[in-house]
Amino acid sequence: MQNIVKPKRLAPFEDMTQSNLKTKILGYMTKQEVQPTFEDYLAINTALQSGDAPMDKVMLWAMQNPKLHRKYFETALYQGLNHLPHEIPELTEFFNLVEKTPAWYDQQKIDDALKFTYRLGINNGYILRDLSLMTGYMYPGFNQPLVLTGALKKQAGTRLAETTKWWVDITEQDGFSRFSKGFTSTIFVRFIHSLVRHQLQKSEKWDAETWGLPINQYDQAMTNVAFSGVVLIGIRALGIFPNSQEVDSFLHFWKYAGWLMGIDEKWLVDKEADGWKLIYWMQFAHPQSDESSISLGSSLSKEPFERQYGYLPKLQQKLAYRQHLQVTQFFIGRSKMQKLGLKPQSASWFAYYLFARNFTLYPGAKRIDKLRYLLENNGRDAQRNGLSLYQKQSQQLASMHH
């Protein structure tokens, strides 16, 4: 056991296997042991030091002639392999891999997941922003690539616009069809991740002994869980109780999104209990929150002041600033707010409002078709309107992605 080469960020195996009240409660709820086996521990260690082999192979080819090869890559991505001037084996191999859906892919589940996602309306955005993203910043392993690539200097609104634009694209009807924006933007993000990995690995500033590989398999898998398992936890806290079919289809959607993003299948979640187990393990793969947590957390909290509201902008910006902080406090409590450099709120009034609204509306939608369709249509409109608040940023992004 002592001979394992592991990044410093990963706690010793003995720490991860200790039993306590939390592991007992989680074990009871998930009907399984949440502590990792030694085999699991070795898999986590390997994942922290592994990239995305298919795309990293493309990147090695791209770096032989960066300007020309990136142009070829983008031609293959946005127009297809048949638009290349000649066959390029590296691109043929990669696109043949991603264009063929895996054997487990189920279109019906994807379609059901989209309707469920639309019904969630604004709740999905609040949970992703104020729970998933904000708590992710408490884990410094996620923050390092942002710190070293200068992404911290970007306005928080621009970073949020990038993520929101991608999320809206993949959750459109047929968002995963080959030339839709959902498919192409996922592969484009995967390309950029590989580029960042390539550049940071060469950089003296990257501390591999501490952090493992930049944008590694484990961190990407945990990001995927933030979009799936964490959202399912969050919506229940806000008064929406999905049935088993809704949970199953939602997890299936994010399993495929993760696969397309280059995450190894062994880290993709089929059952909600497995997502909870991964969330439990996460605390052992990161040191305590640090300055990067405060820098990113406080920057995101002030993001509403960058929004472009059509009327009473100053008032709406202040209101949104408070609402988001109240939702974060509702989920993580005051003490963790301080770890992120956030201002504690008197009470989480907006979260209570969302709970009351959801608890009133959603049970009825299971029985009344009209209400269900109304939630789907209005919910999707609200999700698209959320993106329009970052008008300037999303226009720039639209020009980036053909």
mmCIF file of C-alpha atoms in Angstrom:
data_model
loop_
_atom_site.group_PDB
_atom_site.id
_atom_site.type_symbol
_atom_site.label_atom_id
_atom_site.label_comp_id
_atom_site.label_asym_id
_atom_site.label_seq_id
_atom_site.Cartn_x
_atom_site.Cartn_y
_atom_site.Cartn_z
ATOM 1 C CA MET A 1 0.000 0.000 0.000
ATOM 2 C CA GLN A 2 2.893 2.317 0.764
ATOM 3 C CA ASN A 3 4.281 1.988 -2.792
ATOM 4 C CA ILE A 4 1.366 3.764 -4.488
ATOM 5 C CA VAL A 5 2.355 6.929 -6.310
ATOM 6 C CA LYS A 6 -0.503 9.277 -5.505
ATOM 7 C CA PRO A 7 -1.110 13.033 -5.688
ATOM 8 C CA LYS A 8 -0.896 14.762 -2.290
ATOM 9 C CA ARG A 9 -4.524 15.893 -2.635
ATOM 10 C CA LEU A 10 -5.742 12.291 -2.177
ATOM 11 C CA ALA A 11 -6.182 11.283 1.482
ATOM 12 C CA PRO A 12 -4.719 7.967 2.734
ATOM 13 C CA PHE A 13 -6.893 4.877 2.186
ATOM 14 C CA GLU A 14 -7.301 4.444 5.971
ATOM 15 C CA ASP A 15 -8.986 7.896 6.250
ATOM 16 C CA MET A 16 -11.509 7.032 3.549
ATOM 17 C CA THR A 17 -12.526 3.721 5.126
ATOM 18 C CA GLN A 18 -13.333 5.043 8.600
ATOM 19 C CA SER A 19 -16.895 4.498 9.770
ATOM 20 C CA ASN A 20 -18.834 7.380 11.328
ATOM 21 C CA LEU A 21 -22.395 8.635 11.664
ATOM 22 C CA LYS A 22 -22.333 10.094 8.134
ATOM 23 C CA THR A 23 -21.211 6.810 6.545
ATOM 24 C CA LYS A 24 -23.843 4.886 8.522
ATOM 25 C CA ILE A 25 -26.666 7.217 7.442
ATOM 26 C CA LEU A 26 -25.481 7.236 3.810
ATOM 27 C CA GLY A 27 -25.030 3.456 3.888
ATOM 28 C CA TYR A 28 -28.574 3.019 5.185
ATOM 29 C CA MET A 29 -30.026 5.414 2.581
ATOM 30 C CA THR A 30 -28.098 3.965 -0.379
ATOM 31 C CA LYS A 31 -28.282 0.316 0.789
ATOM 32 C CA GLN A 32 -24.550 -0.145 0.238
ATOM 33 C CA GLU A 33 -21.169 0.547 1.860
ATOM 34 C CA VAL A 34 -20.166 4.093 0.954
ATOM 35 C CA GLN A 35 -16.526 3.664 1.979
ATOM 36 C CA PRO A 36 -14.340 2.651 -0.968
ATOM 37 C CA THR A 37 -12.746 -0.770 -1.317
ATOM 38 C CA PHE A 38 -8.995 -0.777 -1.955
ATOM 39 C CA GLU A 39 -9.795 -1.434 -5.612
ATOM 40 C CA ASP A 40 -12.019 1.705 -5.632
ATOM 41 C CA TYR A 41 -9.209 3.673 -3.988
ATOM 42 C CA LEU A 42 -6.735 2.604 -6.693
ATOM 43 C CA ALA A 43 -9.297 3.578 -9.353
ATOM 44 C CA ILE A 44 -9.678 7.076 -7.818
ATOM 45 C CA ASN A 45 -5.896 7.448 -7.755
ATOM 46 C CA THR A 46 -5.621 6.391 -11.421
ATOM 47 C CA ALA A 47 -8.466 8.725 -12.427
ATOM 48 C CA LEU A 48 -6.742 11.702 -10.754
ATOM 49 C CA GLN A 49 -3.757 11.045 -13.041
ATOM 50 C CA SER A 50 -5.677 10.252 -16.260
ATOM 51 C CA GLY A 51 -6.859 12.545 -19.039
ATOM 52 C CA ASP A 52 -9.106 11.898 -22.040
ATOM 53 C CA ALA A 53 -7.087 9.446 -24.190
ATOM 54 C CA PRO A 54 -9.075 9.780 -27.482
ATOM 55 C CA MET A 55 -9.063 13.605 -27.452
ATOM 56 C CA ASP A 56 -5.520 13.862 -26.070
ATOM 57 C CA LYS A 57 -4.398 11.808 -29.083
ATOM 58 C CA VAL A 58 -6.128 14.353 -31.376
ATOM 59 C CA MET A 59 -4.395 17.152 -29.441
ATOM 60 C CA LEU A 60 -0.917 15.661 -30.033
ATOM 61 C CA TRP A 61 -1.727 15.655 -33.748
ATOM 62 C CA ALA A 62 -3.162 19.221 -33.571
ATOM 63 C CA MET A 63 0.019 20.517 -31.954
ATOM 64 C CA GLN A 64 2.137 19.402 -34.917
ATOM 65 C CA ASN A 65 0.700 22.338 -36.906
ATOM 66 C CA PRO A 66 -1.633 24.211 -34.522
ATOM 67 C CA LYS A 67 -3.218 26.743 -36.878
ATOM 68 C CA LEU A 68 -3.901 24.411 -39.803
ATOM 69 C CA HIS A 69 -4.812 21.357 -37.725
ATOM 70 C CA ARG A 70 -7.246 23.289 -35.532
ATOM 71 C CA LYS A 71 -8.926 24.481 -38.734
ATOM 72 C CA TYR A 72 -9.196 20.853 -39.912
ATOM 73 C CA PHE A 73 -10.577 19.797 -36.521
ATOM 74 C CA GLU A 74 -13.251 22.514 -36.639
ATOM 75 C CA THR A 75 -14.160 21.594 -40.232
ATOM 76 C CA ALA A 76 -14.650 17.955 -39.179
ATOM 77 C CA LEU A 77 -16.625 19.028 -36.093
ATOM 78 C CA TYR A 78 -18.988 21.564 -37.667
ATOM 79 C CA GLN A 79 -19.265 20.231 -41.246
ATOM 80 C CA GLY A 80 -18.221 16.570 -41.142
ATOM 81 C CA LEU A 81 -15.239 14.415 -42.122
ATOM 82 C CA ASN A 82 -16.273 14.480 -45.804
ATOM 83 C CA HIS A 83 -15.527 18.245 -45.938
ATOM 84 C CA LEU A 84 -11.821 17.728 -45.156
ATOM 85 C CA PRO A 85 -9.426 18.176 -48.121
ATOM 86 C CA HIS A 86 -8.066 14.650 -47.504
ATOM 87 C CA GLU A 87 -8.514 11.871 -44.968
ATOM 88 C CA ILE A 88 -6.872 12.514 -41.592
ATOM 89 C CA PRO A 89 -6.627 9.207 -39.646
ATOM 90 C CA GLU A 90 -6.570 10.899 -36.207
ATOM 91 C CA LEU A 91 -9.829 12.767 -36.926
ATOM 92 C CA THR A 92 -11.486 9.760 -38.595
ATOM 93 C CA GLU A 93 -10.742 7.613 -35.543
ATOM 94 C CA PHE A 94 -12.025 10.211 -33.070
ATOM 95 C CA PHE A 95 -15.232 11.155 -34.900
ATOM 96 C CA ASN A 96 -16.092 7.524 -35.663
ATOM 97 C CA LEU A 97 -15.926 6.958 -31.903
ATOM 98 C CA VAL A 98 -18.154 9.869 -30.815
ATOM 99 C CA GLU A 99 -20.660 9.713 -33.690
ATOM 100 C CA LYS A 100 -21.691 6.161 -32.771
ATOM 101 C CA THR A 101 -23.934 6.209 -29.704
ATOM 102 C CA PRO A 102 -23.007 3.607 -27.057
ATOM 103 C CA ALA A 103 -25.072 0.378 -26.846
ATOM 104 C CA TRP A 104 -26.767 1.548 -23.614
ATOM 105 C CA TYR A 105 -28.045 4.843 -25.115
ATOM 106 C CA ASP A 106 -31.862 5.122 -24.883
ATOM 107 C CA GLN A 107 -33.510 7.918 -26.901
ATOM 108 C CA GLN A 108 -36.809 7.611 -24.997
ATOM 109 C CA LYS A 109 -35.040 8.274 -21.708
ATOM 110 C CA ILE A 110 -33.261 11.292 -23.241
ATOM 111 C CA ASP A 111 -36.626 12.710 -24.420
ATOM 112 C CA ASP A 112 -38.233 12.089 -21.017
ATOM 113 C CA ALA A 113 -35.262 13.744 -19.289
ATOM 114 C CA LEU A 114 -35.688 16.868 -21.441
ATOM 115 C CA LYS A 115 -39.360 17.249 -20.468
ATOM 116 C CA PHE A 116 -38.455 16.743 -16.814
ATOM 117 C CA THR A 117 -35.635 19.312 -17.118
ATOM 118 C CA TYR A 118 -38.025 21.862 -18.682
ATOM 119 C CA ARG A 119 -40.530 21.306 -15.854
ATOM 120 C CA LEU A 120 -37.799 22.187 -13.347
ATOM 121 C CA GLY A 121 -37.746 25.710 -14.828
ATOM 122 C CA ILE A 122 -35.707 28.213 -12.826
ATOM 123 C CA ASN A 123 -35.010 25.661 -10.057
ATOM 124 C CA ASN A 124 -32.386 23.905 -12.187
ATOM 125 C CA GLY A 125 -30.413 27.126 -12.729
ATOM 126 C CA TYR A 126 -30.539 28.149 -9.074
ATOM 127 C CA ILE A 127 -29.289 24.730 -7.953
ATOM 128 C CA LEU A 128 -26.501 24.579 -10.551
ATOM 129 C CA ARG A 129 -25.313 28.094 -9.765
ATOM 130 C CA ASP A 130 -25.890 28.426 -6.013
ATOM 131 C CA LEU A 131 -25.262 24.834 -4.896
ATOM 132 C CA SER A 132 -23.245 22.870 -7.492
ATOM 133 C CA LEU A 133 -20.948 25.638 -8.751
ATOM 134 C CA MET A 134 -20.608 27.494 -5.443
ATOM 135 C CA THR A 135 -19.835 24.374 -3.365
ATOM 136 C CA GLY A 136 -17.497 23.131 -6.124
ATOM 137 C CA TYR A 137 -15.343 26.189 -5.402
ATOM 138 C CA MET A 138 -14.791 24.888 -1.847
ATOM 139 C CA TYR A 139 -12.731 22.049 -3.376
ATOM 140 C CA PRO A 140 -9.424 23.584 -4.560
ATOM 141 C CA GLY A 141 -8.604 20.709 -6.934
ATOM 142 C CA PHE A 142 -11.317 21.982 -9.277
ATOM 143 C CA ASN A 143 -10.036 25.557 -9.078
ATOM 144 C CA GLN A 144 -6.390 25.067 -10.048
ATOM 145 C CA PRO A 145 -6.830 25.047 -13.869
ATOM 146 C CA LEU A 146 -8.971 28.211 -13.555
ATOM 147 C CA VAL A 147 -6.290 29.915 -11.466
ATOM 148 C CA LEU A 148 -3.399 28.974 -13.773
ATOM 149 C CA THR A 149 -5.107 29.668 -17.127
ATOM 150 C CA GLY A 150 -6.066 33.179 -16.020
ATOM 151 C CA ALA A 151 -9.789 32.334 -16.073
ATOM 152 C CA LEU A 152 -10.090 34.093 -12.696
ATOM 153 C CA LYS A 153 -9.468 37.372 -14.494
ATOM 154 C CA LYS A 154 -12.540 36.708 -16.650
ATOM 155 C CA GLN A 155 -15.722 38.225 -15.296
ATOM 156 C CA ALA A 156 -17.816 35.661 -13.416
ATOM 157 C CA GLY A 157 -20.698 36.506 -15.770
ATOM 158 C CA THR A 158 -18.646 35.398 -18.778
ATOM 159 C CA ARG A 159 -17.763 32.064 -17.127
ATOM 160 C CA LEU A 160 -21.405 31.565 -16.169
ATOM 161 C CA ALA A 161 -22.571 32.509 -19.683
ATOM 162 C CA GLU A 162 -20.261 29.860 -21.178
ATOM 163 C CA THR A 163 -21.626 27.121 -18.924
ATOM 164 C CA THR A 164 -25.262 28.259 -19.287
ATOM 165 C CA LYS A 165 -24.981 28.457 -23.082
ATOM 166 C CA TRP A 166 -23.605 24.902 -23.219
ATOM 167 C CA TRP A 167 -26.317 23.652 -20.823
ATOM 168 C CA VAL A 168 -29.105 25.296 -22.862
ATOM 169 C CA ASP A 169 -27.644 23.862 -26.110
ATOM 170 C CA ILE A 170 -27.490 20.260 -24.886
ATOM 171 C CA THR A 171 -30.972 20.450 -23.343
ATOM 172 C CA GLU A 172 -32.667 21.564 -26.577
ATOM 173 C CA GLN A 173 -34.790 19.009 -28.446
ATOM 174 C CA ASP A 174 -32.403 16.812 -30.481
ATOM 175 C CA GLY A 175 -29.532 18.658 -28.786
ATOM 176 C CA PHE A 176 -27.318 15.589 -29.155
ATOM 177 C CA SER A 177 -27.925 15.034 -32.877
ATOM 178 C CA ARG A 178 -24.635 15.121 -34.788
ATOM 179 C CA PHE A 179 -24.596 18.718 -36.085
ATOM 180 C CA SER A 180 -26.714 20.325 -33.369
ATOM 181 C CA LYS A 181 -25.146 22.946 -31.116
ATOM 182 C CA GLY A 182 -25.396 20.593 -28.114
ATOM 183 C CA PHE A 183 -23.223 17.938 -29.746
ATOM 184 C CA THR A 184 -20.716 20.312 -31.357
ATOM 185 C CA SER A 185 -20.307 22.538 -28.283
ATOM 186 C CA THR A 186 -19.697 19.460 -26.069
ATOM 187 C CA ILE A 187 -16.945 18.213 -28.384
ATOM 188 C CA PHE A 188 -15.528 21.756 -28.632
ATOM 189 C CA VAL A 189 -15.375 22.010 -24.799
ATOM 190 C CA ARG A 190 -13.684 18.588 -24.765
ATOM 191 C CA PHE A 191 -11.086 19.912 -27.238
ATOM 192 C CA ILE A 192 -10.435 22.998 -25.058
ATOM 193 C CA HIS A 193 -10.086 20.791 -21.935
ATOM 194 C CA SER A 194 -7.448 18.735 -23.748
ATOM 195 C CA LEU A 195 -5.665 21.897 -24.895
ATOM 196 C CA VAL A 196 -5.590 23.210 -21.296
ATOM 197 C CA ARG A 197 -4.280 19.821 -20.103
ATOM 198 C CA HIS A 198 -1.565 19.890 -22.771
ATOM 199 C CA GLN A 199 -0.462 23.446 -21.906
ATOM 200 C CA LEU A 200 -0.579 23.109 -18.120
ATOM 201 C CA GLN A 201 1.347 19.835 -18.123
ATOM 202 C CA LYS A 202 4.220 21.675 -19.852
ATOM 203 C CA SER A 203 3.974 24.614 -17.458
ATOM 204 C CA GLU A 204 6.329 24.896 -14.475
ATOM 205 C CA LYS A 205 3.448 26.385 -12.498
ATOM 206 C CA TRP A 206 1.419 23.160 -12.565
ATOM 207 C CA ASP A 207 2.094 21.100 -9.413
ATOM 208 C CA ALA A 208 1.411 17.522 -10.558
ATOM 209 C CA GLU A 209 2.644 16.043 -7.260
ATOM 210 C CA THR A 210 -0.182 17.809 -5.451
ATOM 211 C CA TRP A 211 -2.984 17.931 -8.015
ATOM 212 C CA GLY A 212 -2.411 15.026 -10.415
ATOM 213 C CA LEU A 213 -3.349 15.782 -14.021
ATOM 214 C CA PRO A 214 -5.198 19.010 -14.961
ATOM 215 C CA ILE A 215 -8.914 18.440 -15.777
ATOM 216 C CA ASN A 216 -8.515 14.762 -14.956
ATOM 217 C CA GLN A 217 -11.048 11.921 -15.149
ATOM 218 C CA TYR A 218 -12.004 12.136 -11.474
ATOM 219 C CA ASP A 219 -12.626 15.905 -11.446
ATOM 220 C CA GLN A 220 -14.618 15.655 -14.674
ATOM 221 C CA ALA A 221 -16.716 12.803 -13.267
ATOM 222 C CA MET A 222 -17.478 14.858 -10.148
ATOM 223 C CA THR A 223 -18.443 17.840 -12.323
ATOM 224 C CA ASN A 224 -20.854 15.555 -14.173
ATOM 225 C CA VAL A 225 -22.388 14.473 -10.837
ATOM 226 C CA ALA A 226 -22.845 18.174 -9.991
ATOM 227 C CA PHE A 227 -25.134 18.490 -13.035
ATOM 228 C CA SER A 228 -27.036 15.274 -12.251
ATOM 229 C CA GLY A 229 -26.965 13.820 -8.714
ATOM 230 C CA VAL A 230 -26.523 17.169 -6.939
ATOM 231 C CA VAL A 231 -29.449 18.673 -8.883
ATOM 232 C CA LEU A 232 -31.664 15.743 -7.780
ATOM 233 C CA ILE A 233 -30.695 16.376 -4.141
ATOM 234 C CA GLY A 234 -31.273 20.119 -4.587
ATOM 235 C CA ILE A 235 -34.731 19.925 -6.147
ATOM 236 C CA ARG A 236 -36.009 17.774 -3.269
ATOM 237 C CA ALA A 237 -34.734 20.370 -0.796
ATOM 238 C CA LEU A 238 -36.705 22.955 -2.819
ATOM 239 C CA GLY A 239 -39.936 20.944 -2.693
ATOM 240 C CA ILE A 240 -39.879 18.906 -5.945
ATOM 241 C CA PHE A 241 -40.039 15.128 -5.471
ATOM 242 C CA PRO A 242 -39.306 13.232 -8.698
ATOM 243 C CA ASN A 243 -40.576 9.698 -9.269
ATOM 244 C CA SER A 244 -38.189 6.823 -10.054
ATOM 245 C CA GLN A 245 -38.746 7.111 -13.825
ATOM 246 C CA GLU A 246 -37.865 10.832 -13.788
ATOM 247 C CA VAL A 247 -34.726 10.114 -11.752
ATOM 248 C CA ASP A 248 -33.712 7.278 -14.067
ATOM 249 C CA SER A 249 -34.152 9.283 -17.285
ATOM 250 C CA PHE A 250 -32.409 12.365 -15.836
ATOM 251 C CA LEU A 251 -29.368 10.290 -14.779
ATOM 252 C CA HIS A 252 -29.339 8.616 -18.202
ATOM 253 C CA PHE A 253 -29.239 12.013 -19.949
ATOM 254 C CA TRP A 254 -26.213 13.086 -17.899
ATOM 255 C CA LYS A 255 -24.553 9.701 -18.331
ATOM 256 C CA TYR A 256 -24.572 10.268 -22.100
ATOM 257 C CA ALA A 257 -23.509 13.949 -21.737
ATOM 258 C CA GLY A 258 -20.569 12.742 -19.604
ATOM 259 C CA TRP A 259 -19.667 10.030 -22.118
ATOM 260 C CA LEU A 260 -19.658 12.577 -24.948
ATOM 261 C CA MET A 261 -17.472 14.870 -22.809
ATOM 262 C CA GLY A 262 -14.866 12.090 -22.564
ATOM 263 C CA ILE A 263 -15.523 10.649 -19.107
ATOM 264 C CA ASP A 264 -14.735 6.963 -18.715
ATOM 265 C CA GLU A 265 -17.881 4.818 -18.401
ATOM 266 C CA LYS A 266 -16.853 3.474 -14.993
ATOM 267 C CA TRP A 267 -17.297 6.999 -13.564
ATOM 268 C CA LEU A 268 -20.725 7.576 -15.117
ATOM 269 C CA VAL A 269 -23.676 7.098 -12.802
ATOM 270 C CA ASP A 270 -26.664 4.796 -13.459
ATOM 271 C CA LYS A 271 -28.146 4.819 -9.975
ATOM 272 C CA GLU A 272 -28.620 7.802 -7.703
ATOM 273 C CA ALA A 273 -27.017 5.900 -4.805
ATOM 274 C CA ASP A 274 -23.763 5.671 -6.801
ATOM 275 C CA GLY A 275 -23.783 9.451 -7.263
ATOM 276 C CA TRP A 276 -24.115 9.926 -3.496
ATOM 277 C CA LYS A 277 -21.168 7.598 -2.964
ATOM 278 C CA LEU A 278 -19.023 9.653 -5.349
ATOM 279 C CA ILE A 279 -20.093 12.864 -3.574
ATOM 280 C CA TYR A 280 -19.008 11.312 -0.245
ATOM 281 C CA TRP A 281 -15.613 10.335 -1.690
ATOM 282 C CA MET A 282 -14.984 13.830 -3.075
ATOM 283 C CA GLN A 283 -13.997 15.374 0.279
ATOM 284 C CA PHE A 284 -11.022 12.967 0.425
ATOM 285 C CA ALA A 285 -9.608 14.067 -2.935
ATOM 286 C CA HIS A 286 -9.273 17.780 -2.106
ATOM 287 C CA PRO A 287 -7.498 19.778 0.593
ATOM 288 C CA GLN A 288 -9.337 22.390 2.683
ATOM 289 C CA SER A 289 -10.822 25.390 0.864
ATOM 290 C CA ASP A 290 -8.246 28.137 0.222
ATOM 291 C CA GLU A 291 -7.814 31.623 -1.300
ATOM 292 C CA SER A 292 -9.001 30.343 -4.684
ATOM 293 C CA SER A 293 -12.296 29.327 -3.007
ATOM 294 C CA ILE A 294 -12.800 32.833 -1.626
ATOM 295 C CA SER A 295 -11.748 34.494 -4.884
ATOM 296 C CA LEU A 296 -14.100 32.404 -7.053
ATOM 297 C CA GLY A 297 -16.956 32.353 -4.535
ATOM 298 C CA SER A 298 -17.061 36.107 -3.945
ATOM 299 C CA SER A 299 -16.648 36.766 -7.689
ATOM 300 C CA LEU A 300 -19.646 34.531 -8.500
ATOM 301 C CA SER A 301 -21.737 36.137 -5.748
ATOM 302 C CA LYS A 302 -21.250 39.581 -7.371
ATOM 303 C CA GLU A 303 -22.090 38.278 -10.870
ATOM 304 C CA PRO A 304 -25.701 39.663 -10.778
ATOM 305 C CA PHE A 305 -24.219 43.179 -10.981
ATOM 306 C CA GLU A 306 -22.966 42.296 -14.506
ATOM 307 C CA ARG A 307 -26.463 41.313 -15.718
ATOM 308 C CA GLN A 308 -28.293 43.269 -18.374
ATOM 309 C CA TYR A 309 -31.850 43.728 -17.125
ATOM 310 C CA GLY A 310 -34.237 45.629 -19.396
ATOM 311 C CA TYR A 311 -35.945 47.727 -16.716
ATOM 312 C CA LEU A 312 -34.961 48.964 -13.222
ATOM 313 C CA PRO A 313 -31.556 47.299 -13.728
ATOM 314 C CA LYS A 314 -29.966 48.484 -10.439
ATOM 315 C CA LEU A 315 -32.892 47.274 -8.342
ATOM 316 C CA GLN A 316 -33.091 43.909 -10.169
ATOM 317 C CA GLN A 317 -29.340 43.384 -9.824
ATOM 318 C CA LYS A 318 -29.477 43.964 -6.043
ATOM 319 C CA LEU A 319 -32.487 41.700 -5.709
ATOM 320 C CA ALA A 320 -30.831 38.884 -7.715
ATOM 321 C CA TYR A 321 -27.619 39.269 -5.659
ATOM 322 C CA ARG A 322 -29.583 38.719 -2.420
ATOM 323 C CA GLN A 323 -31.728 35.905 -3.811
ATOM 324 C CA HIS A 324 -28.726 33.871 -4.945
ATOM 325 C CA LEU A 325 -26.936 34.323 -1.605
ATOM 326 C CA GLN A 326 -30.089 33.233 0.231
ATOM 327 C CA VAL A 327 -30.330 30.055 -1.872
ATOM 328 C CA THR A 328 -26.636 29.262 -1.251
ATOM 329 C CA GLN A 329 -27.080 29.819 2.505
ATOM 330 C CA PHE A 330 -30.182 27.582 2.486
ATOM 331 C CA PHE A 331 -28.093 24.753 1.031
ATOM 332 C CA ILE A 332 -24.701 25.096 2.743
ATOM 333 C CA GLY A 333 -25.286 27.126 5.933
ATOM 334 C CA ARG A 334 -23.537 30.226 7.285
ATOM 335 C CA SER A 335 -20.191 28.712 8.306
ATOM 336 C CA LYS A 336 -19.467 27.370 4.829
ATOM 337 C CA MET A 337 -20.542 30.720 3.342
ATOM 338 C CA GLN A 338 -17.530 32.273 5.104
ATOM 339 C CA LYS A 339 -15.171 29.729 3.497
ATOM 340 C CA LEU A 340 -16.299 31.179 0.164
ATOM 341 C CA GLY A 341 -15.993 34.814 1.235
ATOM 342 C CA LEU A 342 -19.784 35.269 1.100
ATOM 343 C CA LYS A 343 -21.892 37.643 3.144
ATOM 344 C CA PRO A 344 -24.292 35.733 5.455
ATOM 345 C CA GLN A 345 -27.978 36.623 5.006
ATOM 346 C CA SER A 346 -30.555 37.226 7.756
ATOM 347 C CA ALA A 347 -32.658 34.313 6.398
ATOM 348 C CA SER A 348 -33.030 32.272 3.218
ATOM 349 C CA TRP A 349 -36.345 33.915 2.272
ATOM 350 C CA PHE A 350 -36.078 33.281 -1.469
ATOM 351 C CA ALA A 351 -35.370 29.574 -0.955
ATOM 352 C CA TYR A 352 -38.455 29.335 1.300
ATOM 353 C CA TYR A 353 -40.507 31.035 -1.418
ATOM 354 C CA LEU A 354 -39.236 28.535 -4.037
ATOM 355 C CA PHE A 355 -40.073 25.632 -1.718
ATOM 356 C CA ALA A 356 -43.627 26.890 -1.093
ATOM 357 C CA ARG A 357 -44.203 27.545 -4.817
ATOM 358 C CA ASN A 358 -42.817 24.163 -5.897
ATOM 359 C CA PHE A 359 -44.581 22.219 -3.158
ATOM 360 C CA THR A 360 -47.885 23.751 -4.314
ATOM 361 C CA LEU A 361 -47.405 23.368 -8.082
ATOM 362 C CA TYR A 362 -45.499 20.149 -8.739
ATOM 363 C CA PRO A 363 -47.704 17.502 -7.068
ATOM 364 C CA GLY A 364 -50.641 18.778 -9.168
ATOM 365 C CA ALA A 365 -48.584 18.511 -12.380
ATOM 366 C CA LYS A 366 -48.332 14.745 -11.879
ATOM 367 C CA ARG A 367 -52.131 14.476 -12.130
ATOM 368 C CA ILE A 368 -53.138 17.418 -14.350
ATOM 369 C CA ASP A 369 -51.785 17.296 -17.916
ATOM 370 C CA LYS A 370 -52.508 20.976 -18.578
ATOM 371 C CA LEU A 371 -50.456 22.055 -15.557
ATOM 372 C CA ARG A 372 -47.626 19.729 -16.594
ATOM 373 C CA TYR A 373 -47.507 21.227 -20.122
ATOM 374 C CA LEU A 374 -47.658 24.732 -18.638
ATOM 375 C CA LEU A 375 -44.693 23.985 -16.352
ATOM 376 C CA GLU A 376 -42.748 22.526 -19.302
ATOM 377 C CA ASN A 377 -43.345 25.472 -21.643
ATOM 378 C CA ASN A 378 -42.980 28.245 -19.075
ATOM 379 C CA GLY A 379 -40.045 26.456 -17.456
ATOM 380 C CA ARG A 380 -38.124 26.221 -20.709
ATOM 381 C CA ASP A 381 -38.832 29.872 -21.545
ATOM 382 C CA ALA A 382 -37.469 30.856 -18.114
ATOM 383 C CA GLN A 383 -34.316 28.774 -18.728
ATOM 384 C CA ARG A 384 -33.685 30.488 -22.082
ATOM 385 C CA ASN A 385 -34.390 33.913 -20.552
ATOM 386 C CA GLY A 386 -31.731 33.167 -17.947
ATOM 387 C CA LEU A 387 -29.167 33.003 -20.748
ATOM 388 C CA SER A 388 -30.367 36.300 -22.269
ATOM 389 C CA LEU A 389 -29.319 38.111 -19.051
ATOM 390 C CA TYR A 390 -25.728 37.604 -20.221
ATOM 391 C CA GLN A 391 -26.577 39.112 -23.616
ATOM 392 C CA LYS A 392 -23.179 40.476 -24.505
ATOM 393 C CA GLN A 393 -21.365 37.319 -23.419
ATOM 394 C CA SER A 394 -23.771 34.921 -25.139
ATOM 395 C CA GLN A 395 -23.519 36.863 -28.418
ATOM 396 C CA GLN A 396 -19.739 36.507 -28.300
ATOM 397 C CA LEU A 397 -20.126 32.792 -27.591
ATOM 398 C CA ALA A 398 -22.537 32.374 -30.500
ATOM 399 C CA SER A 399 -19.933 33.862 -32.852
ATOM 400 C CA MET A 400 -17.287 31.455 -31.459
ATOM 401 C CA HIS A 401 -19.399 28.348 -32.157
ATOM 402 C CA HIS A 402 -20.246 28.429 -35.863
#
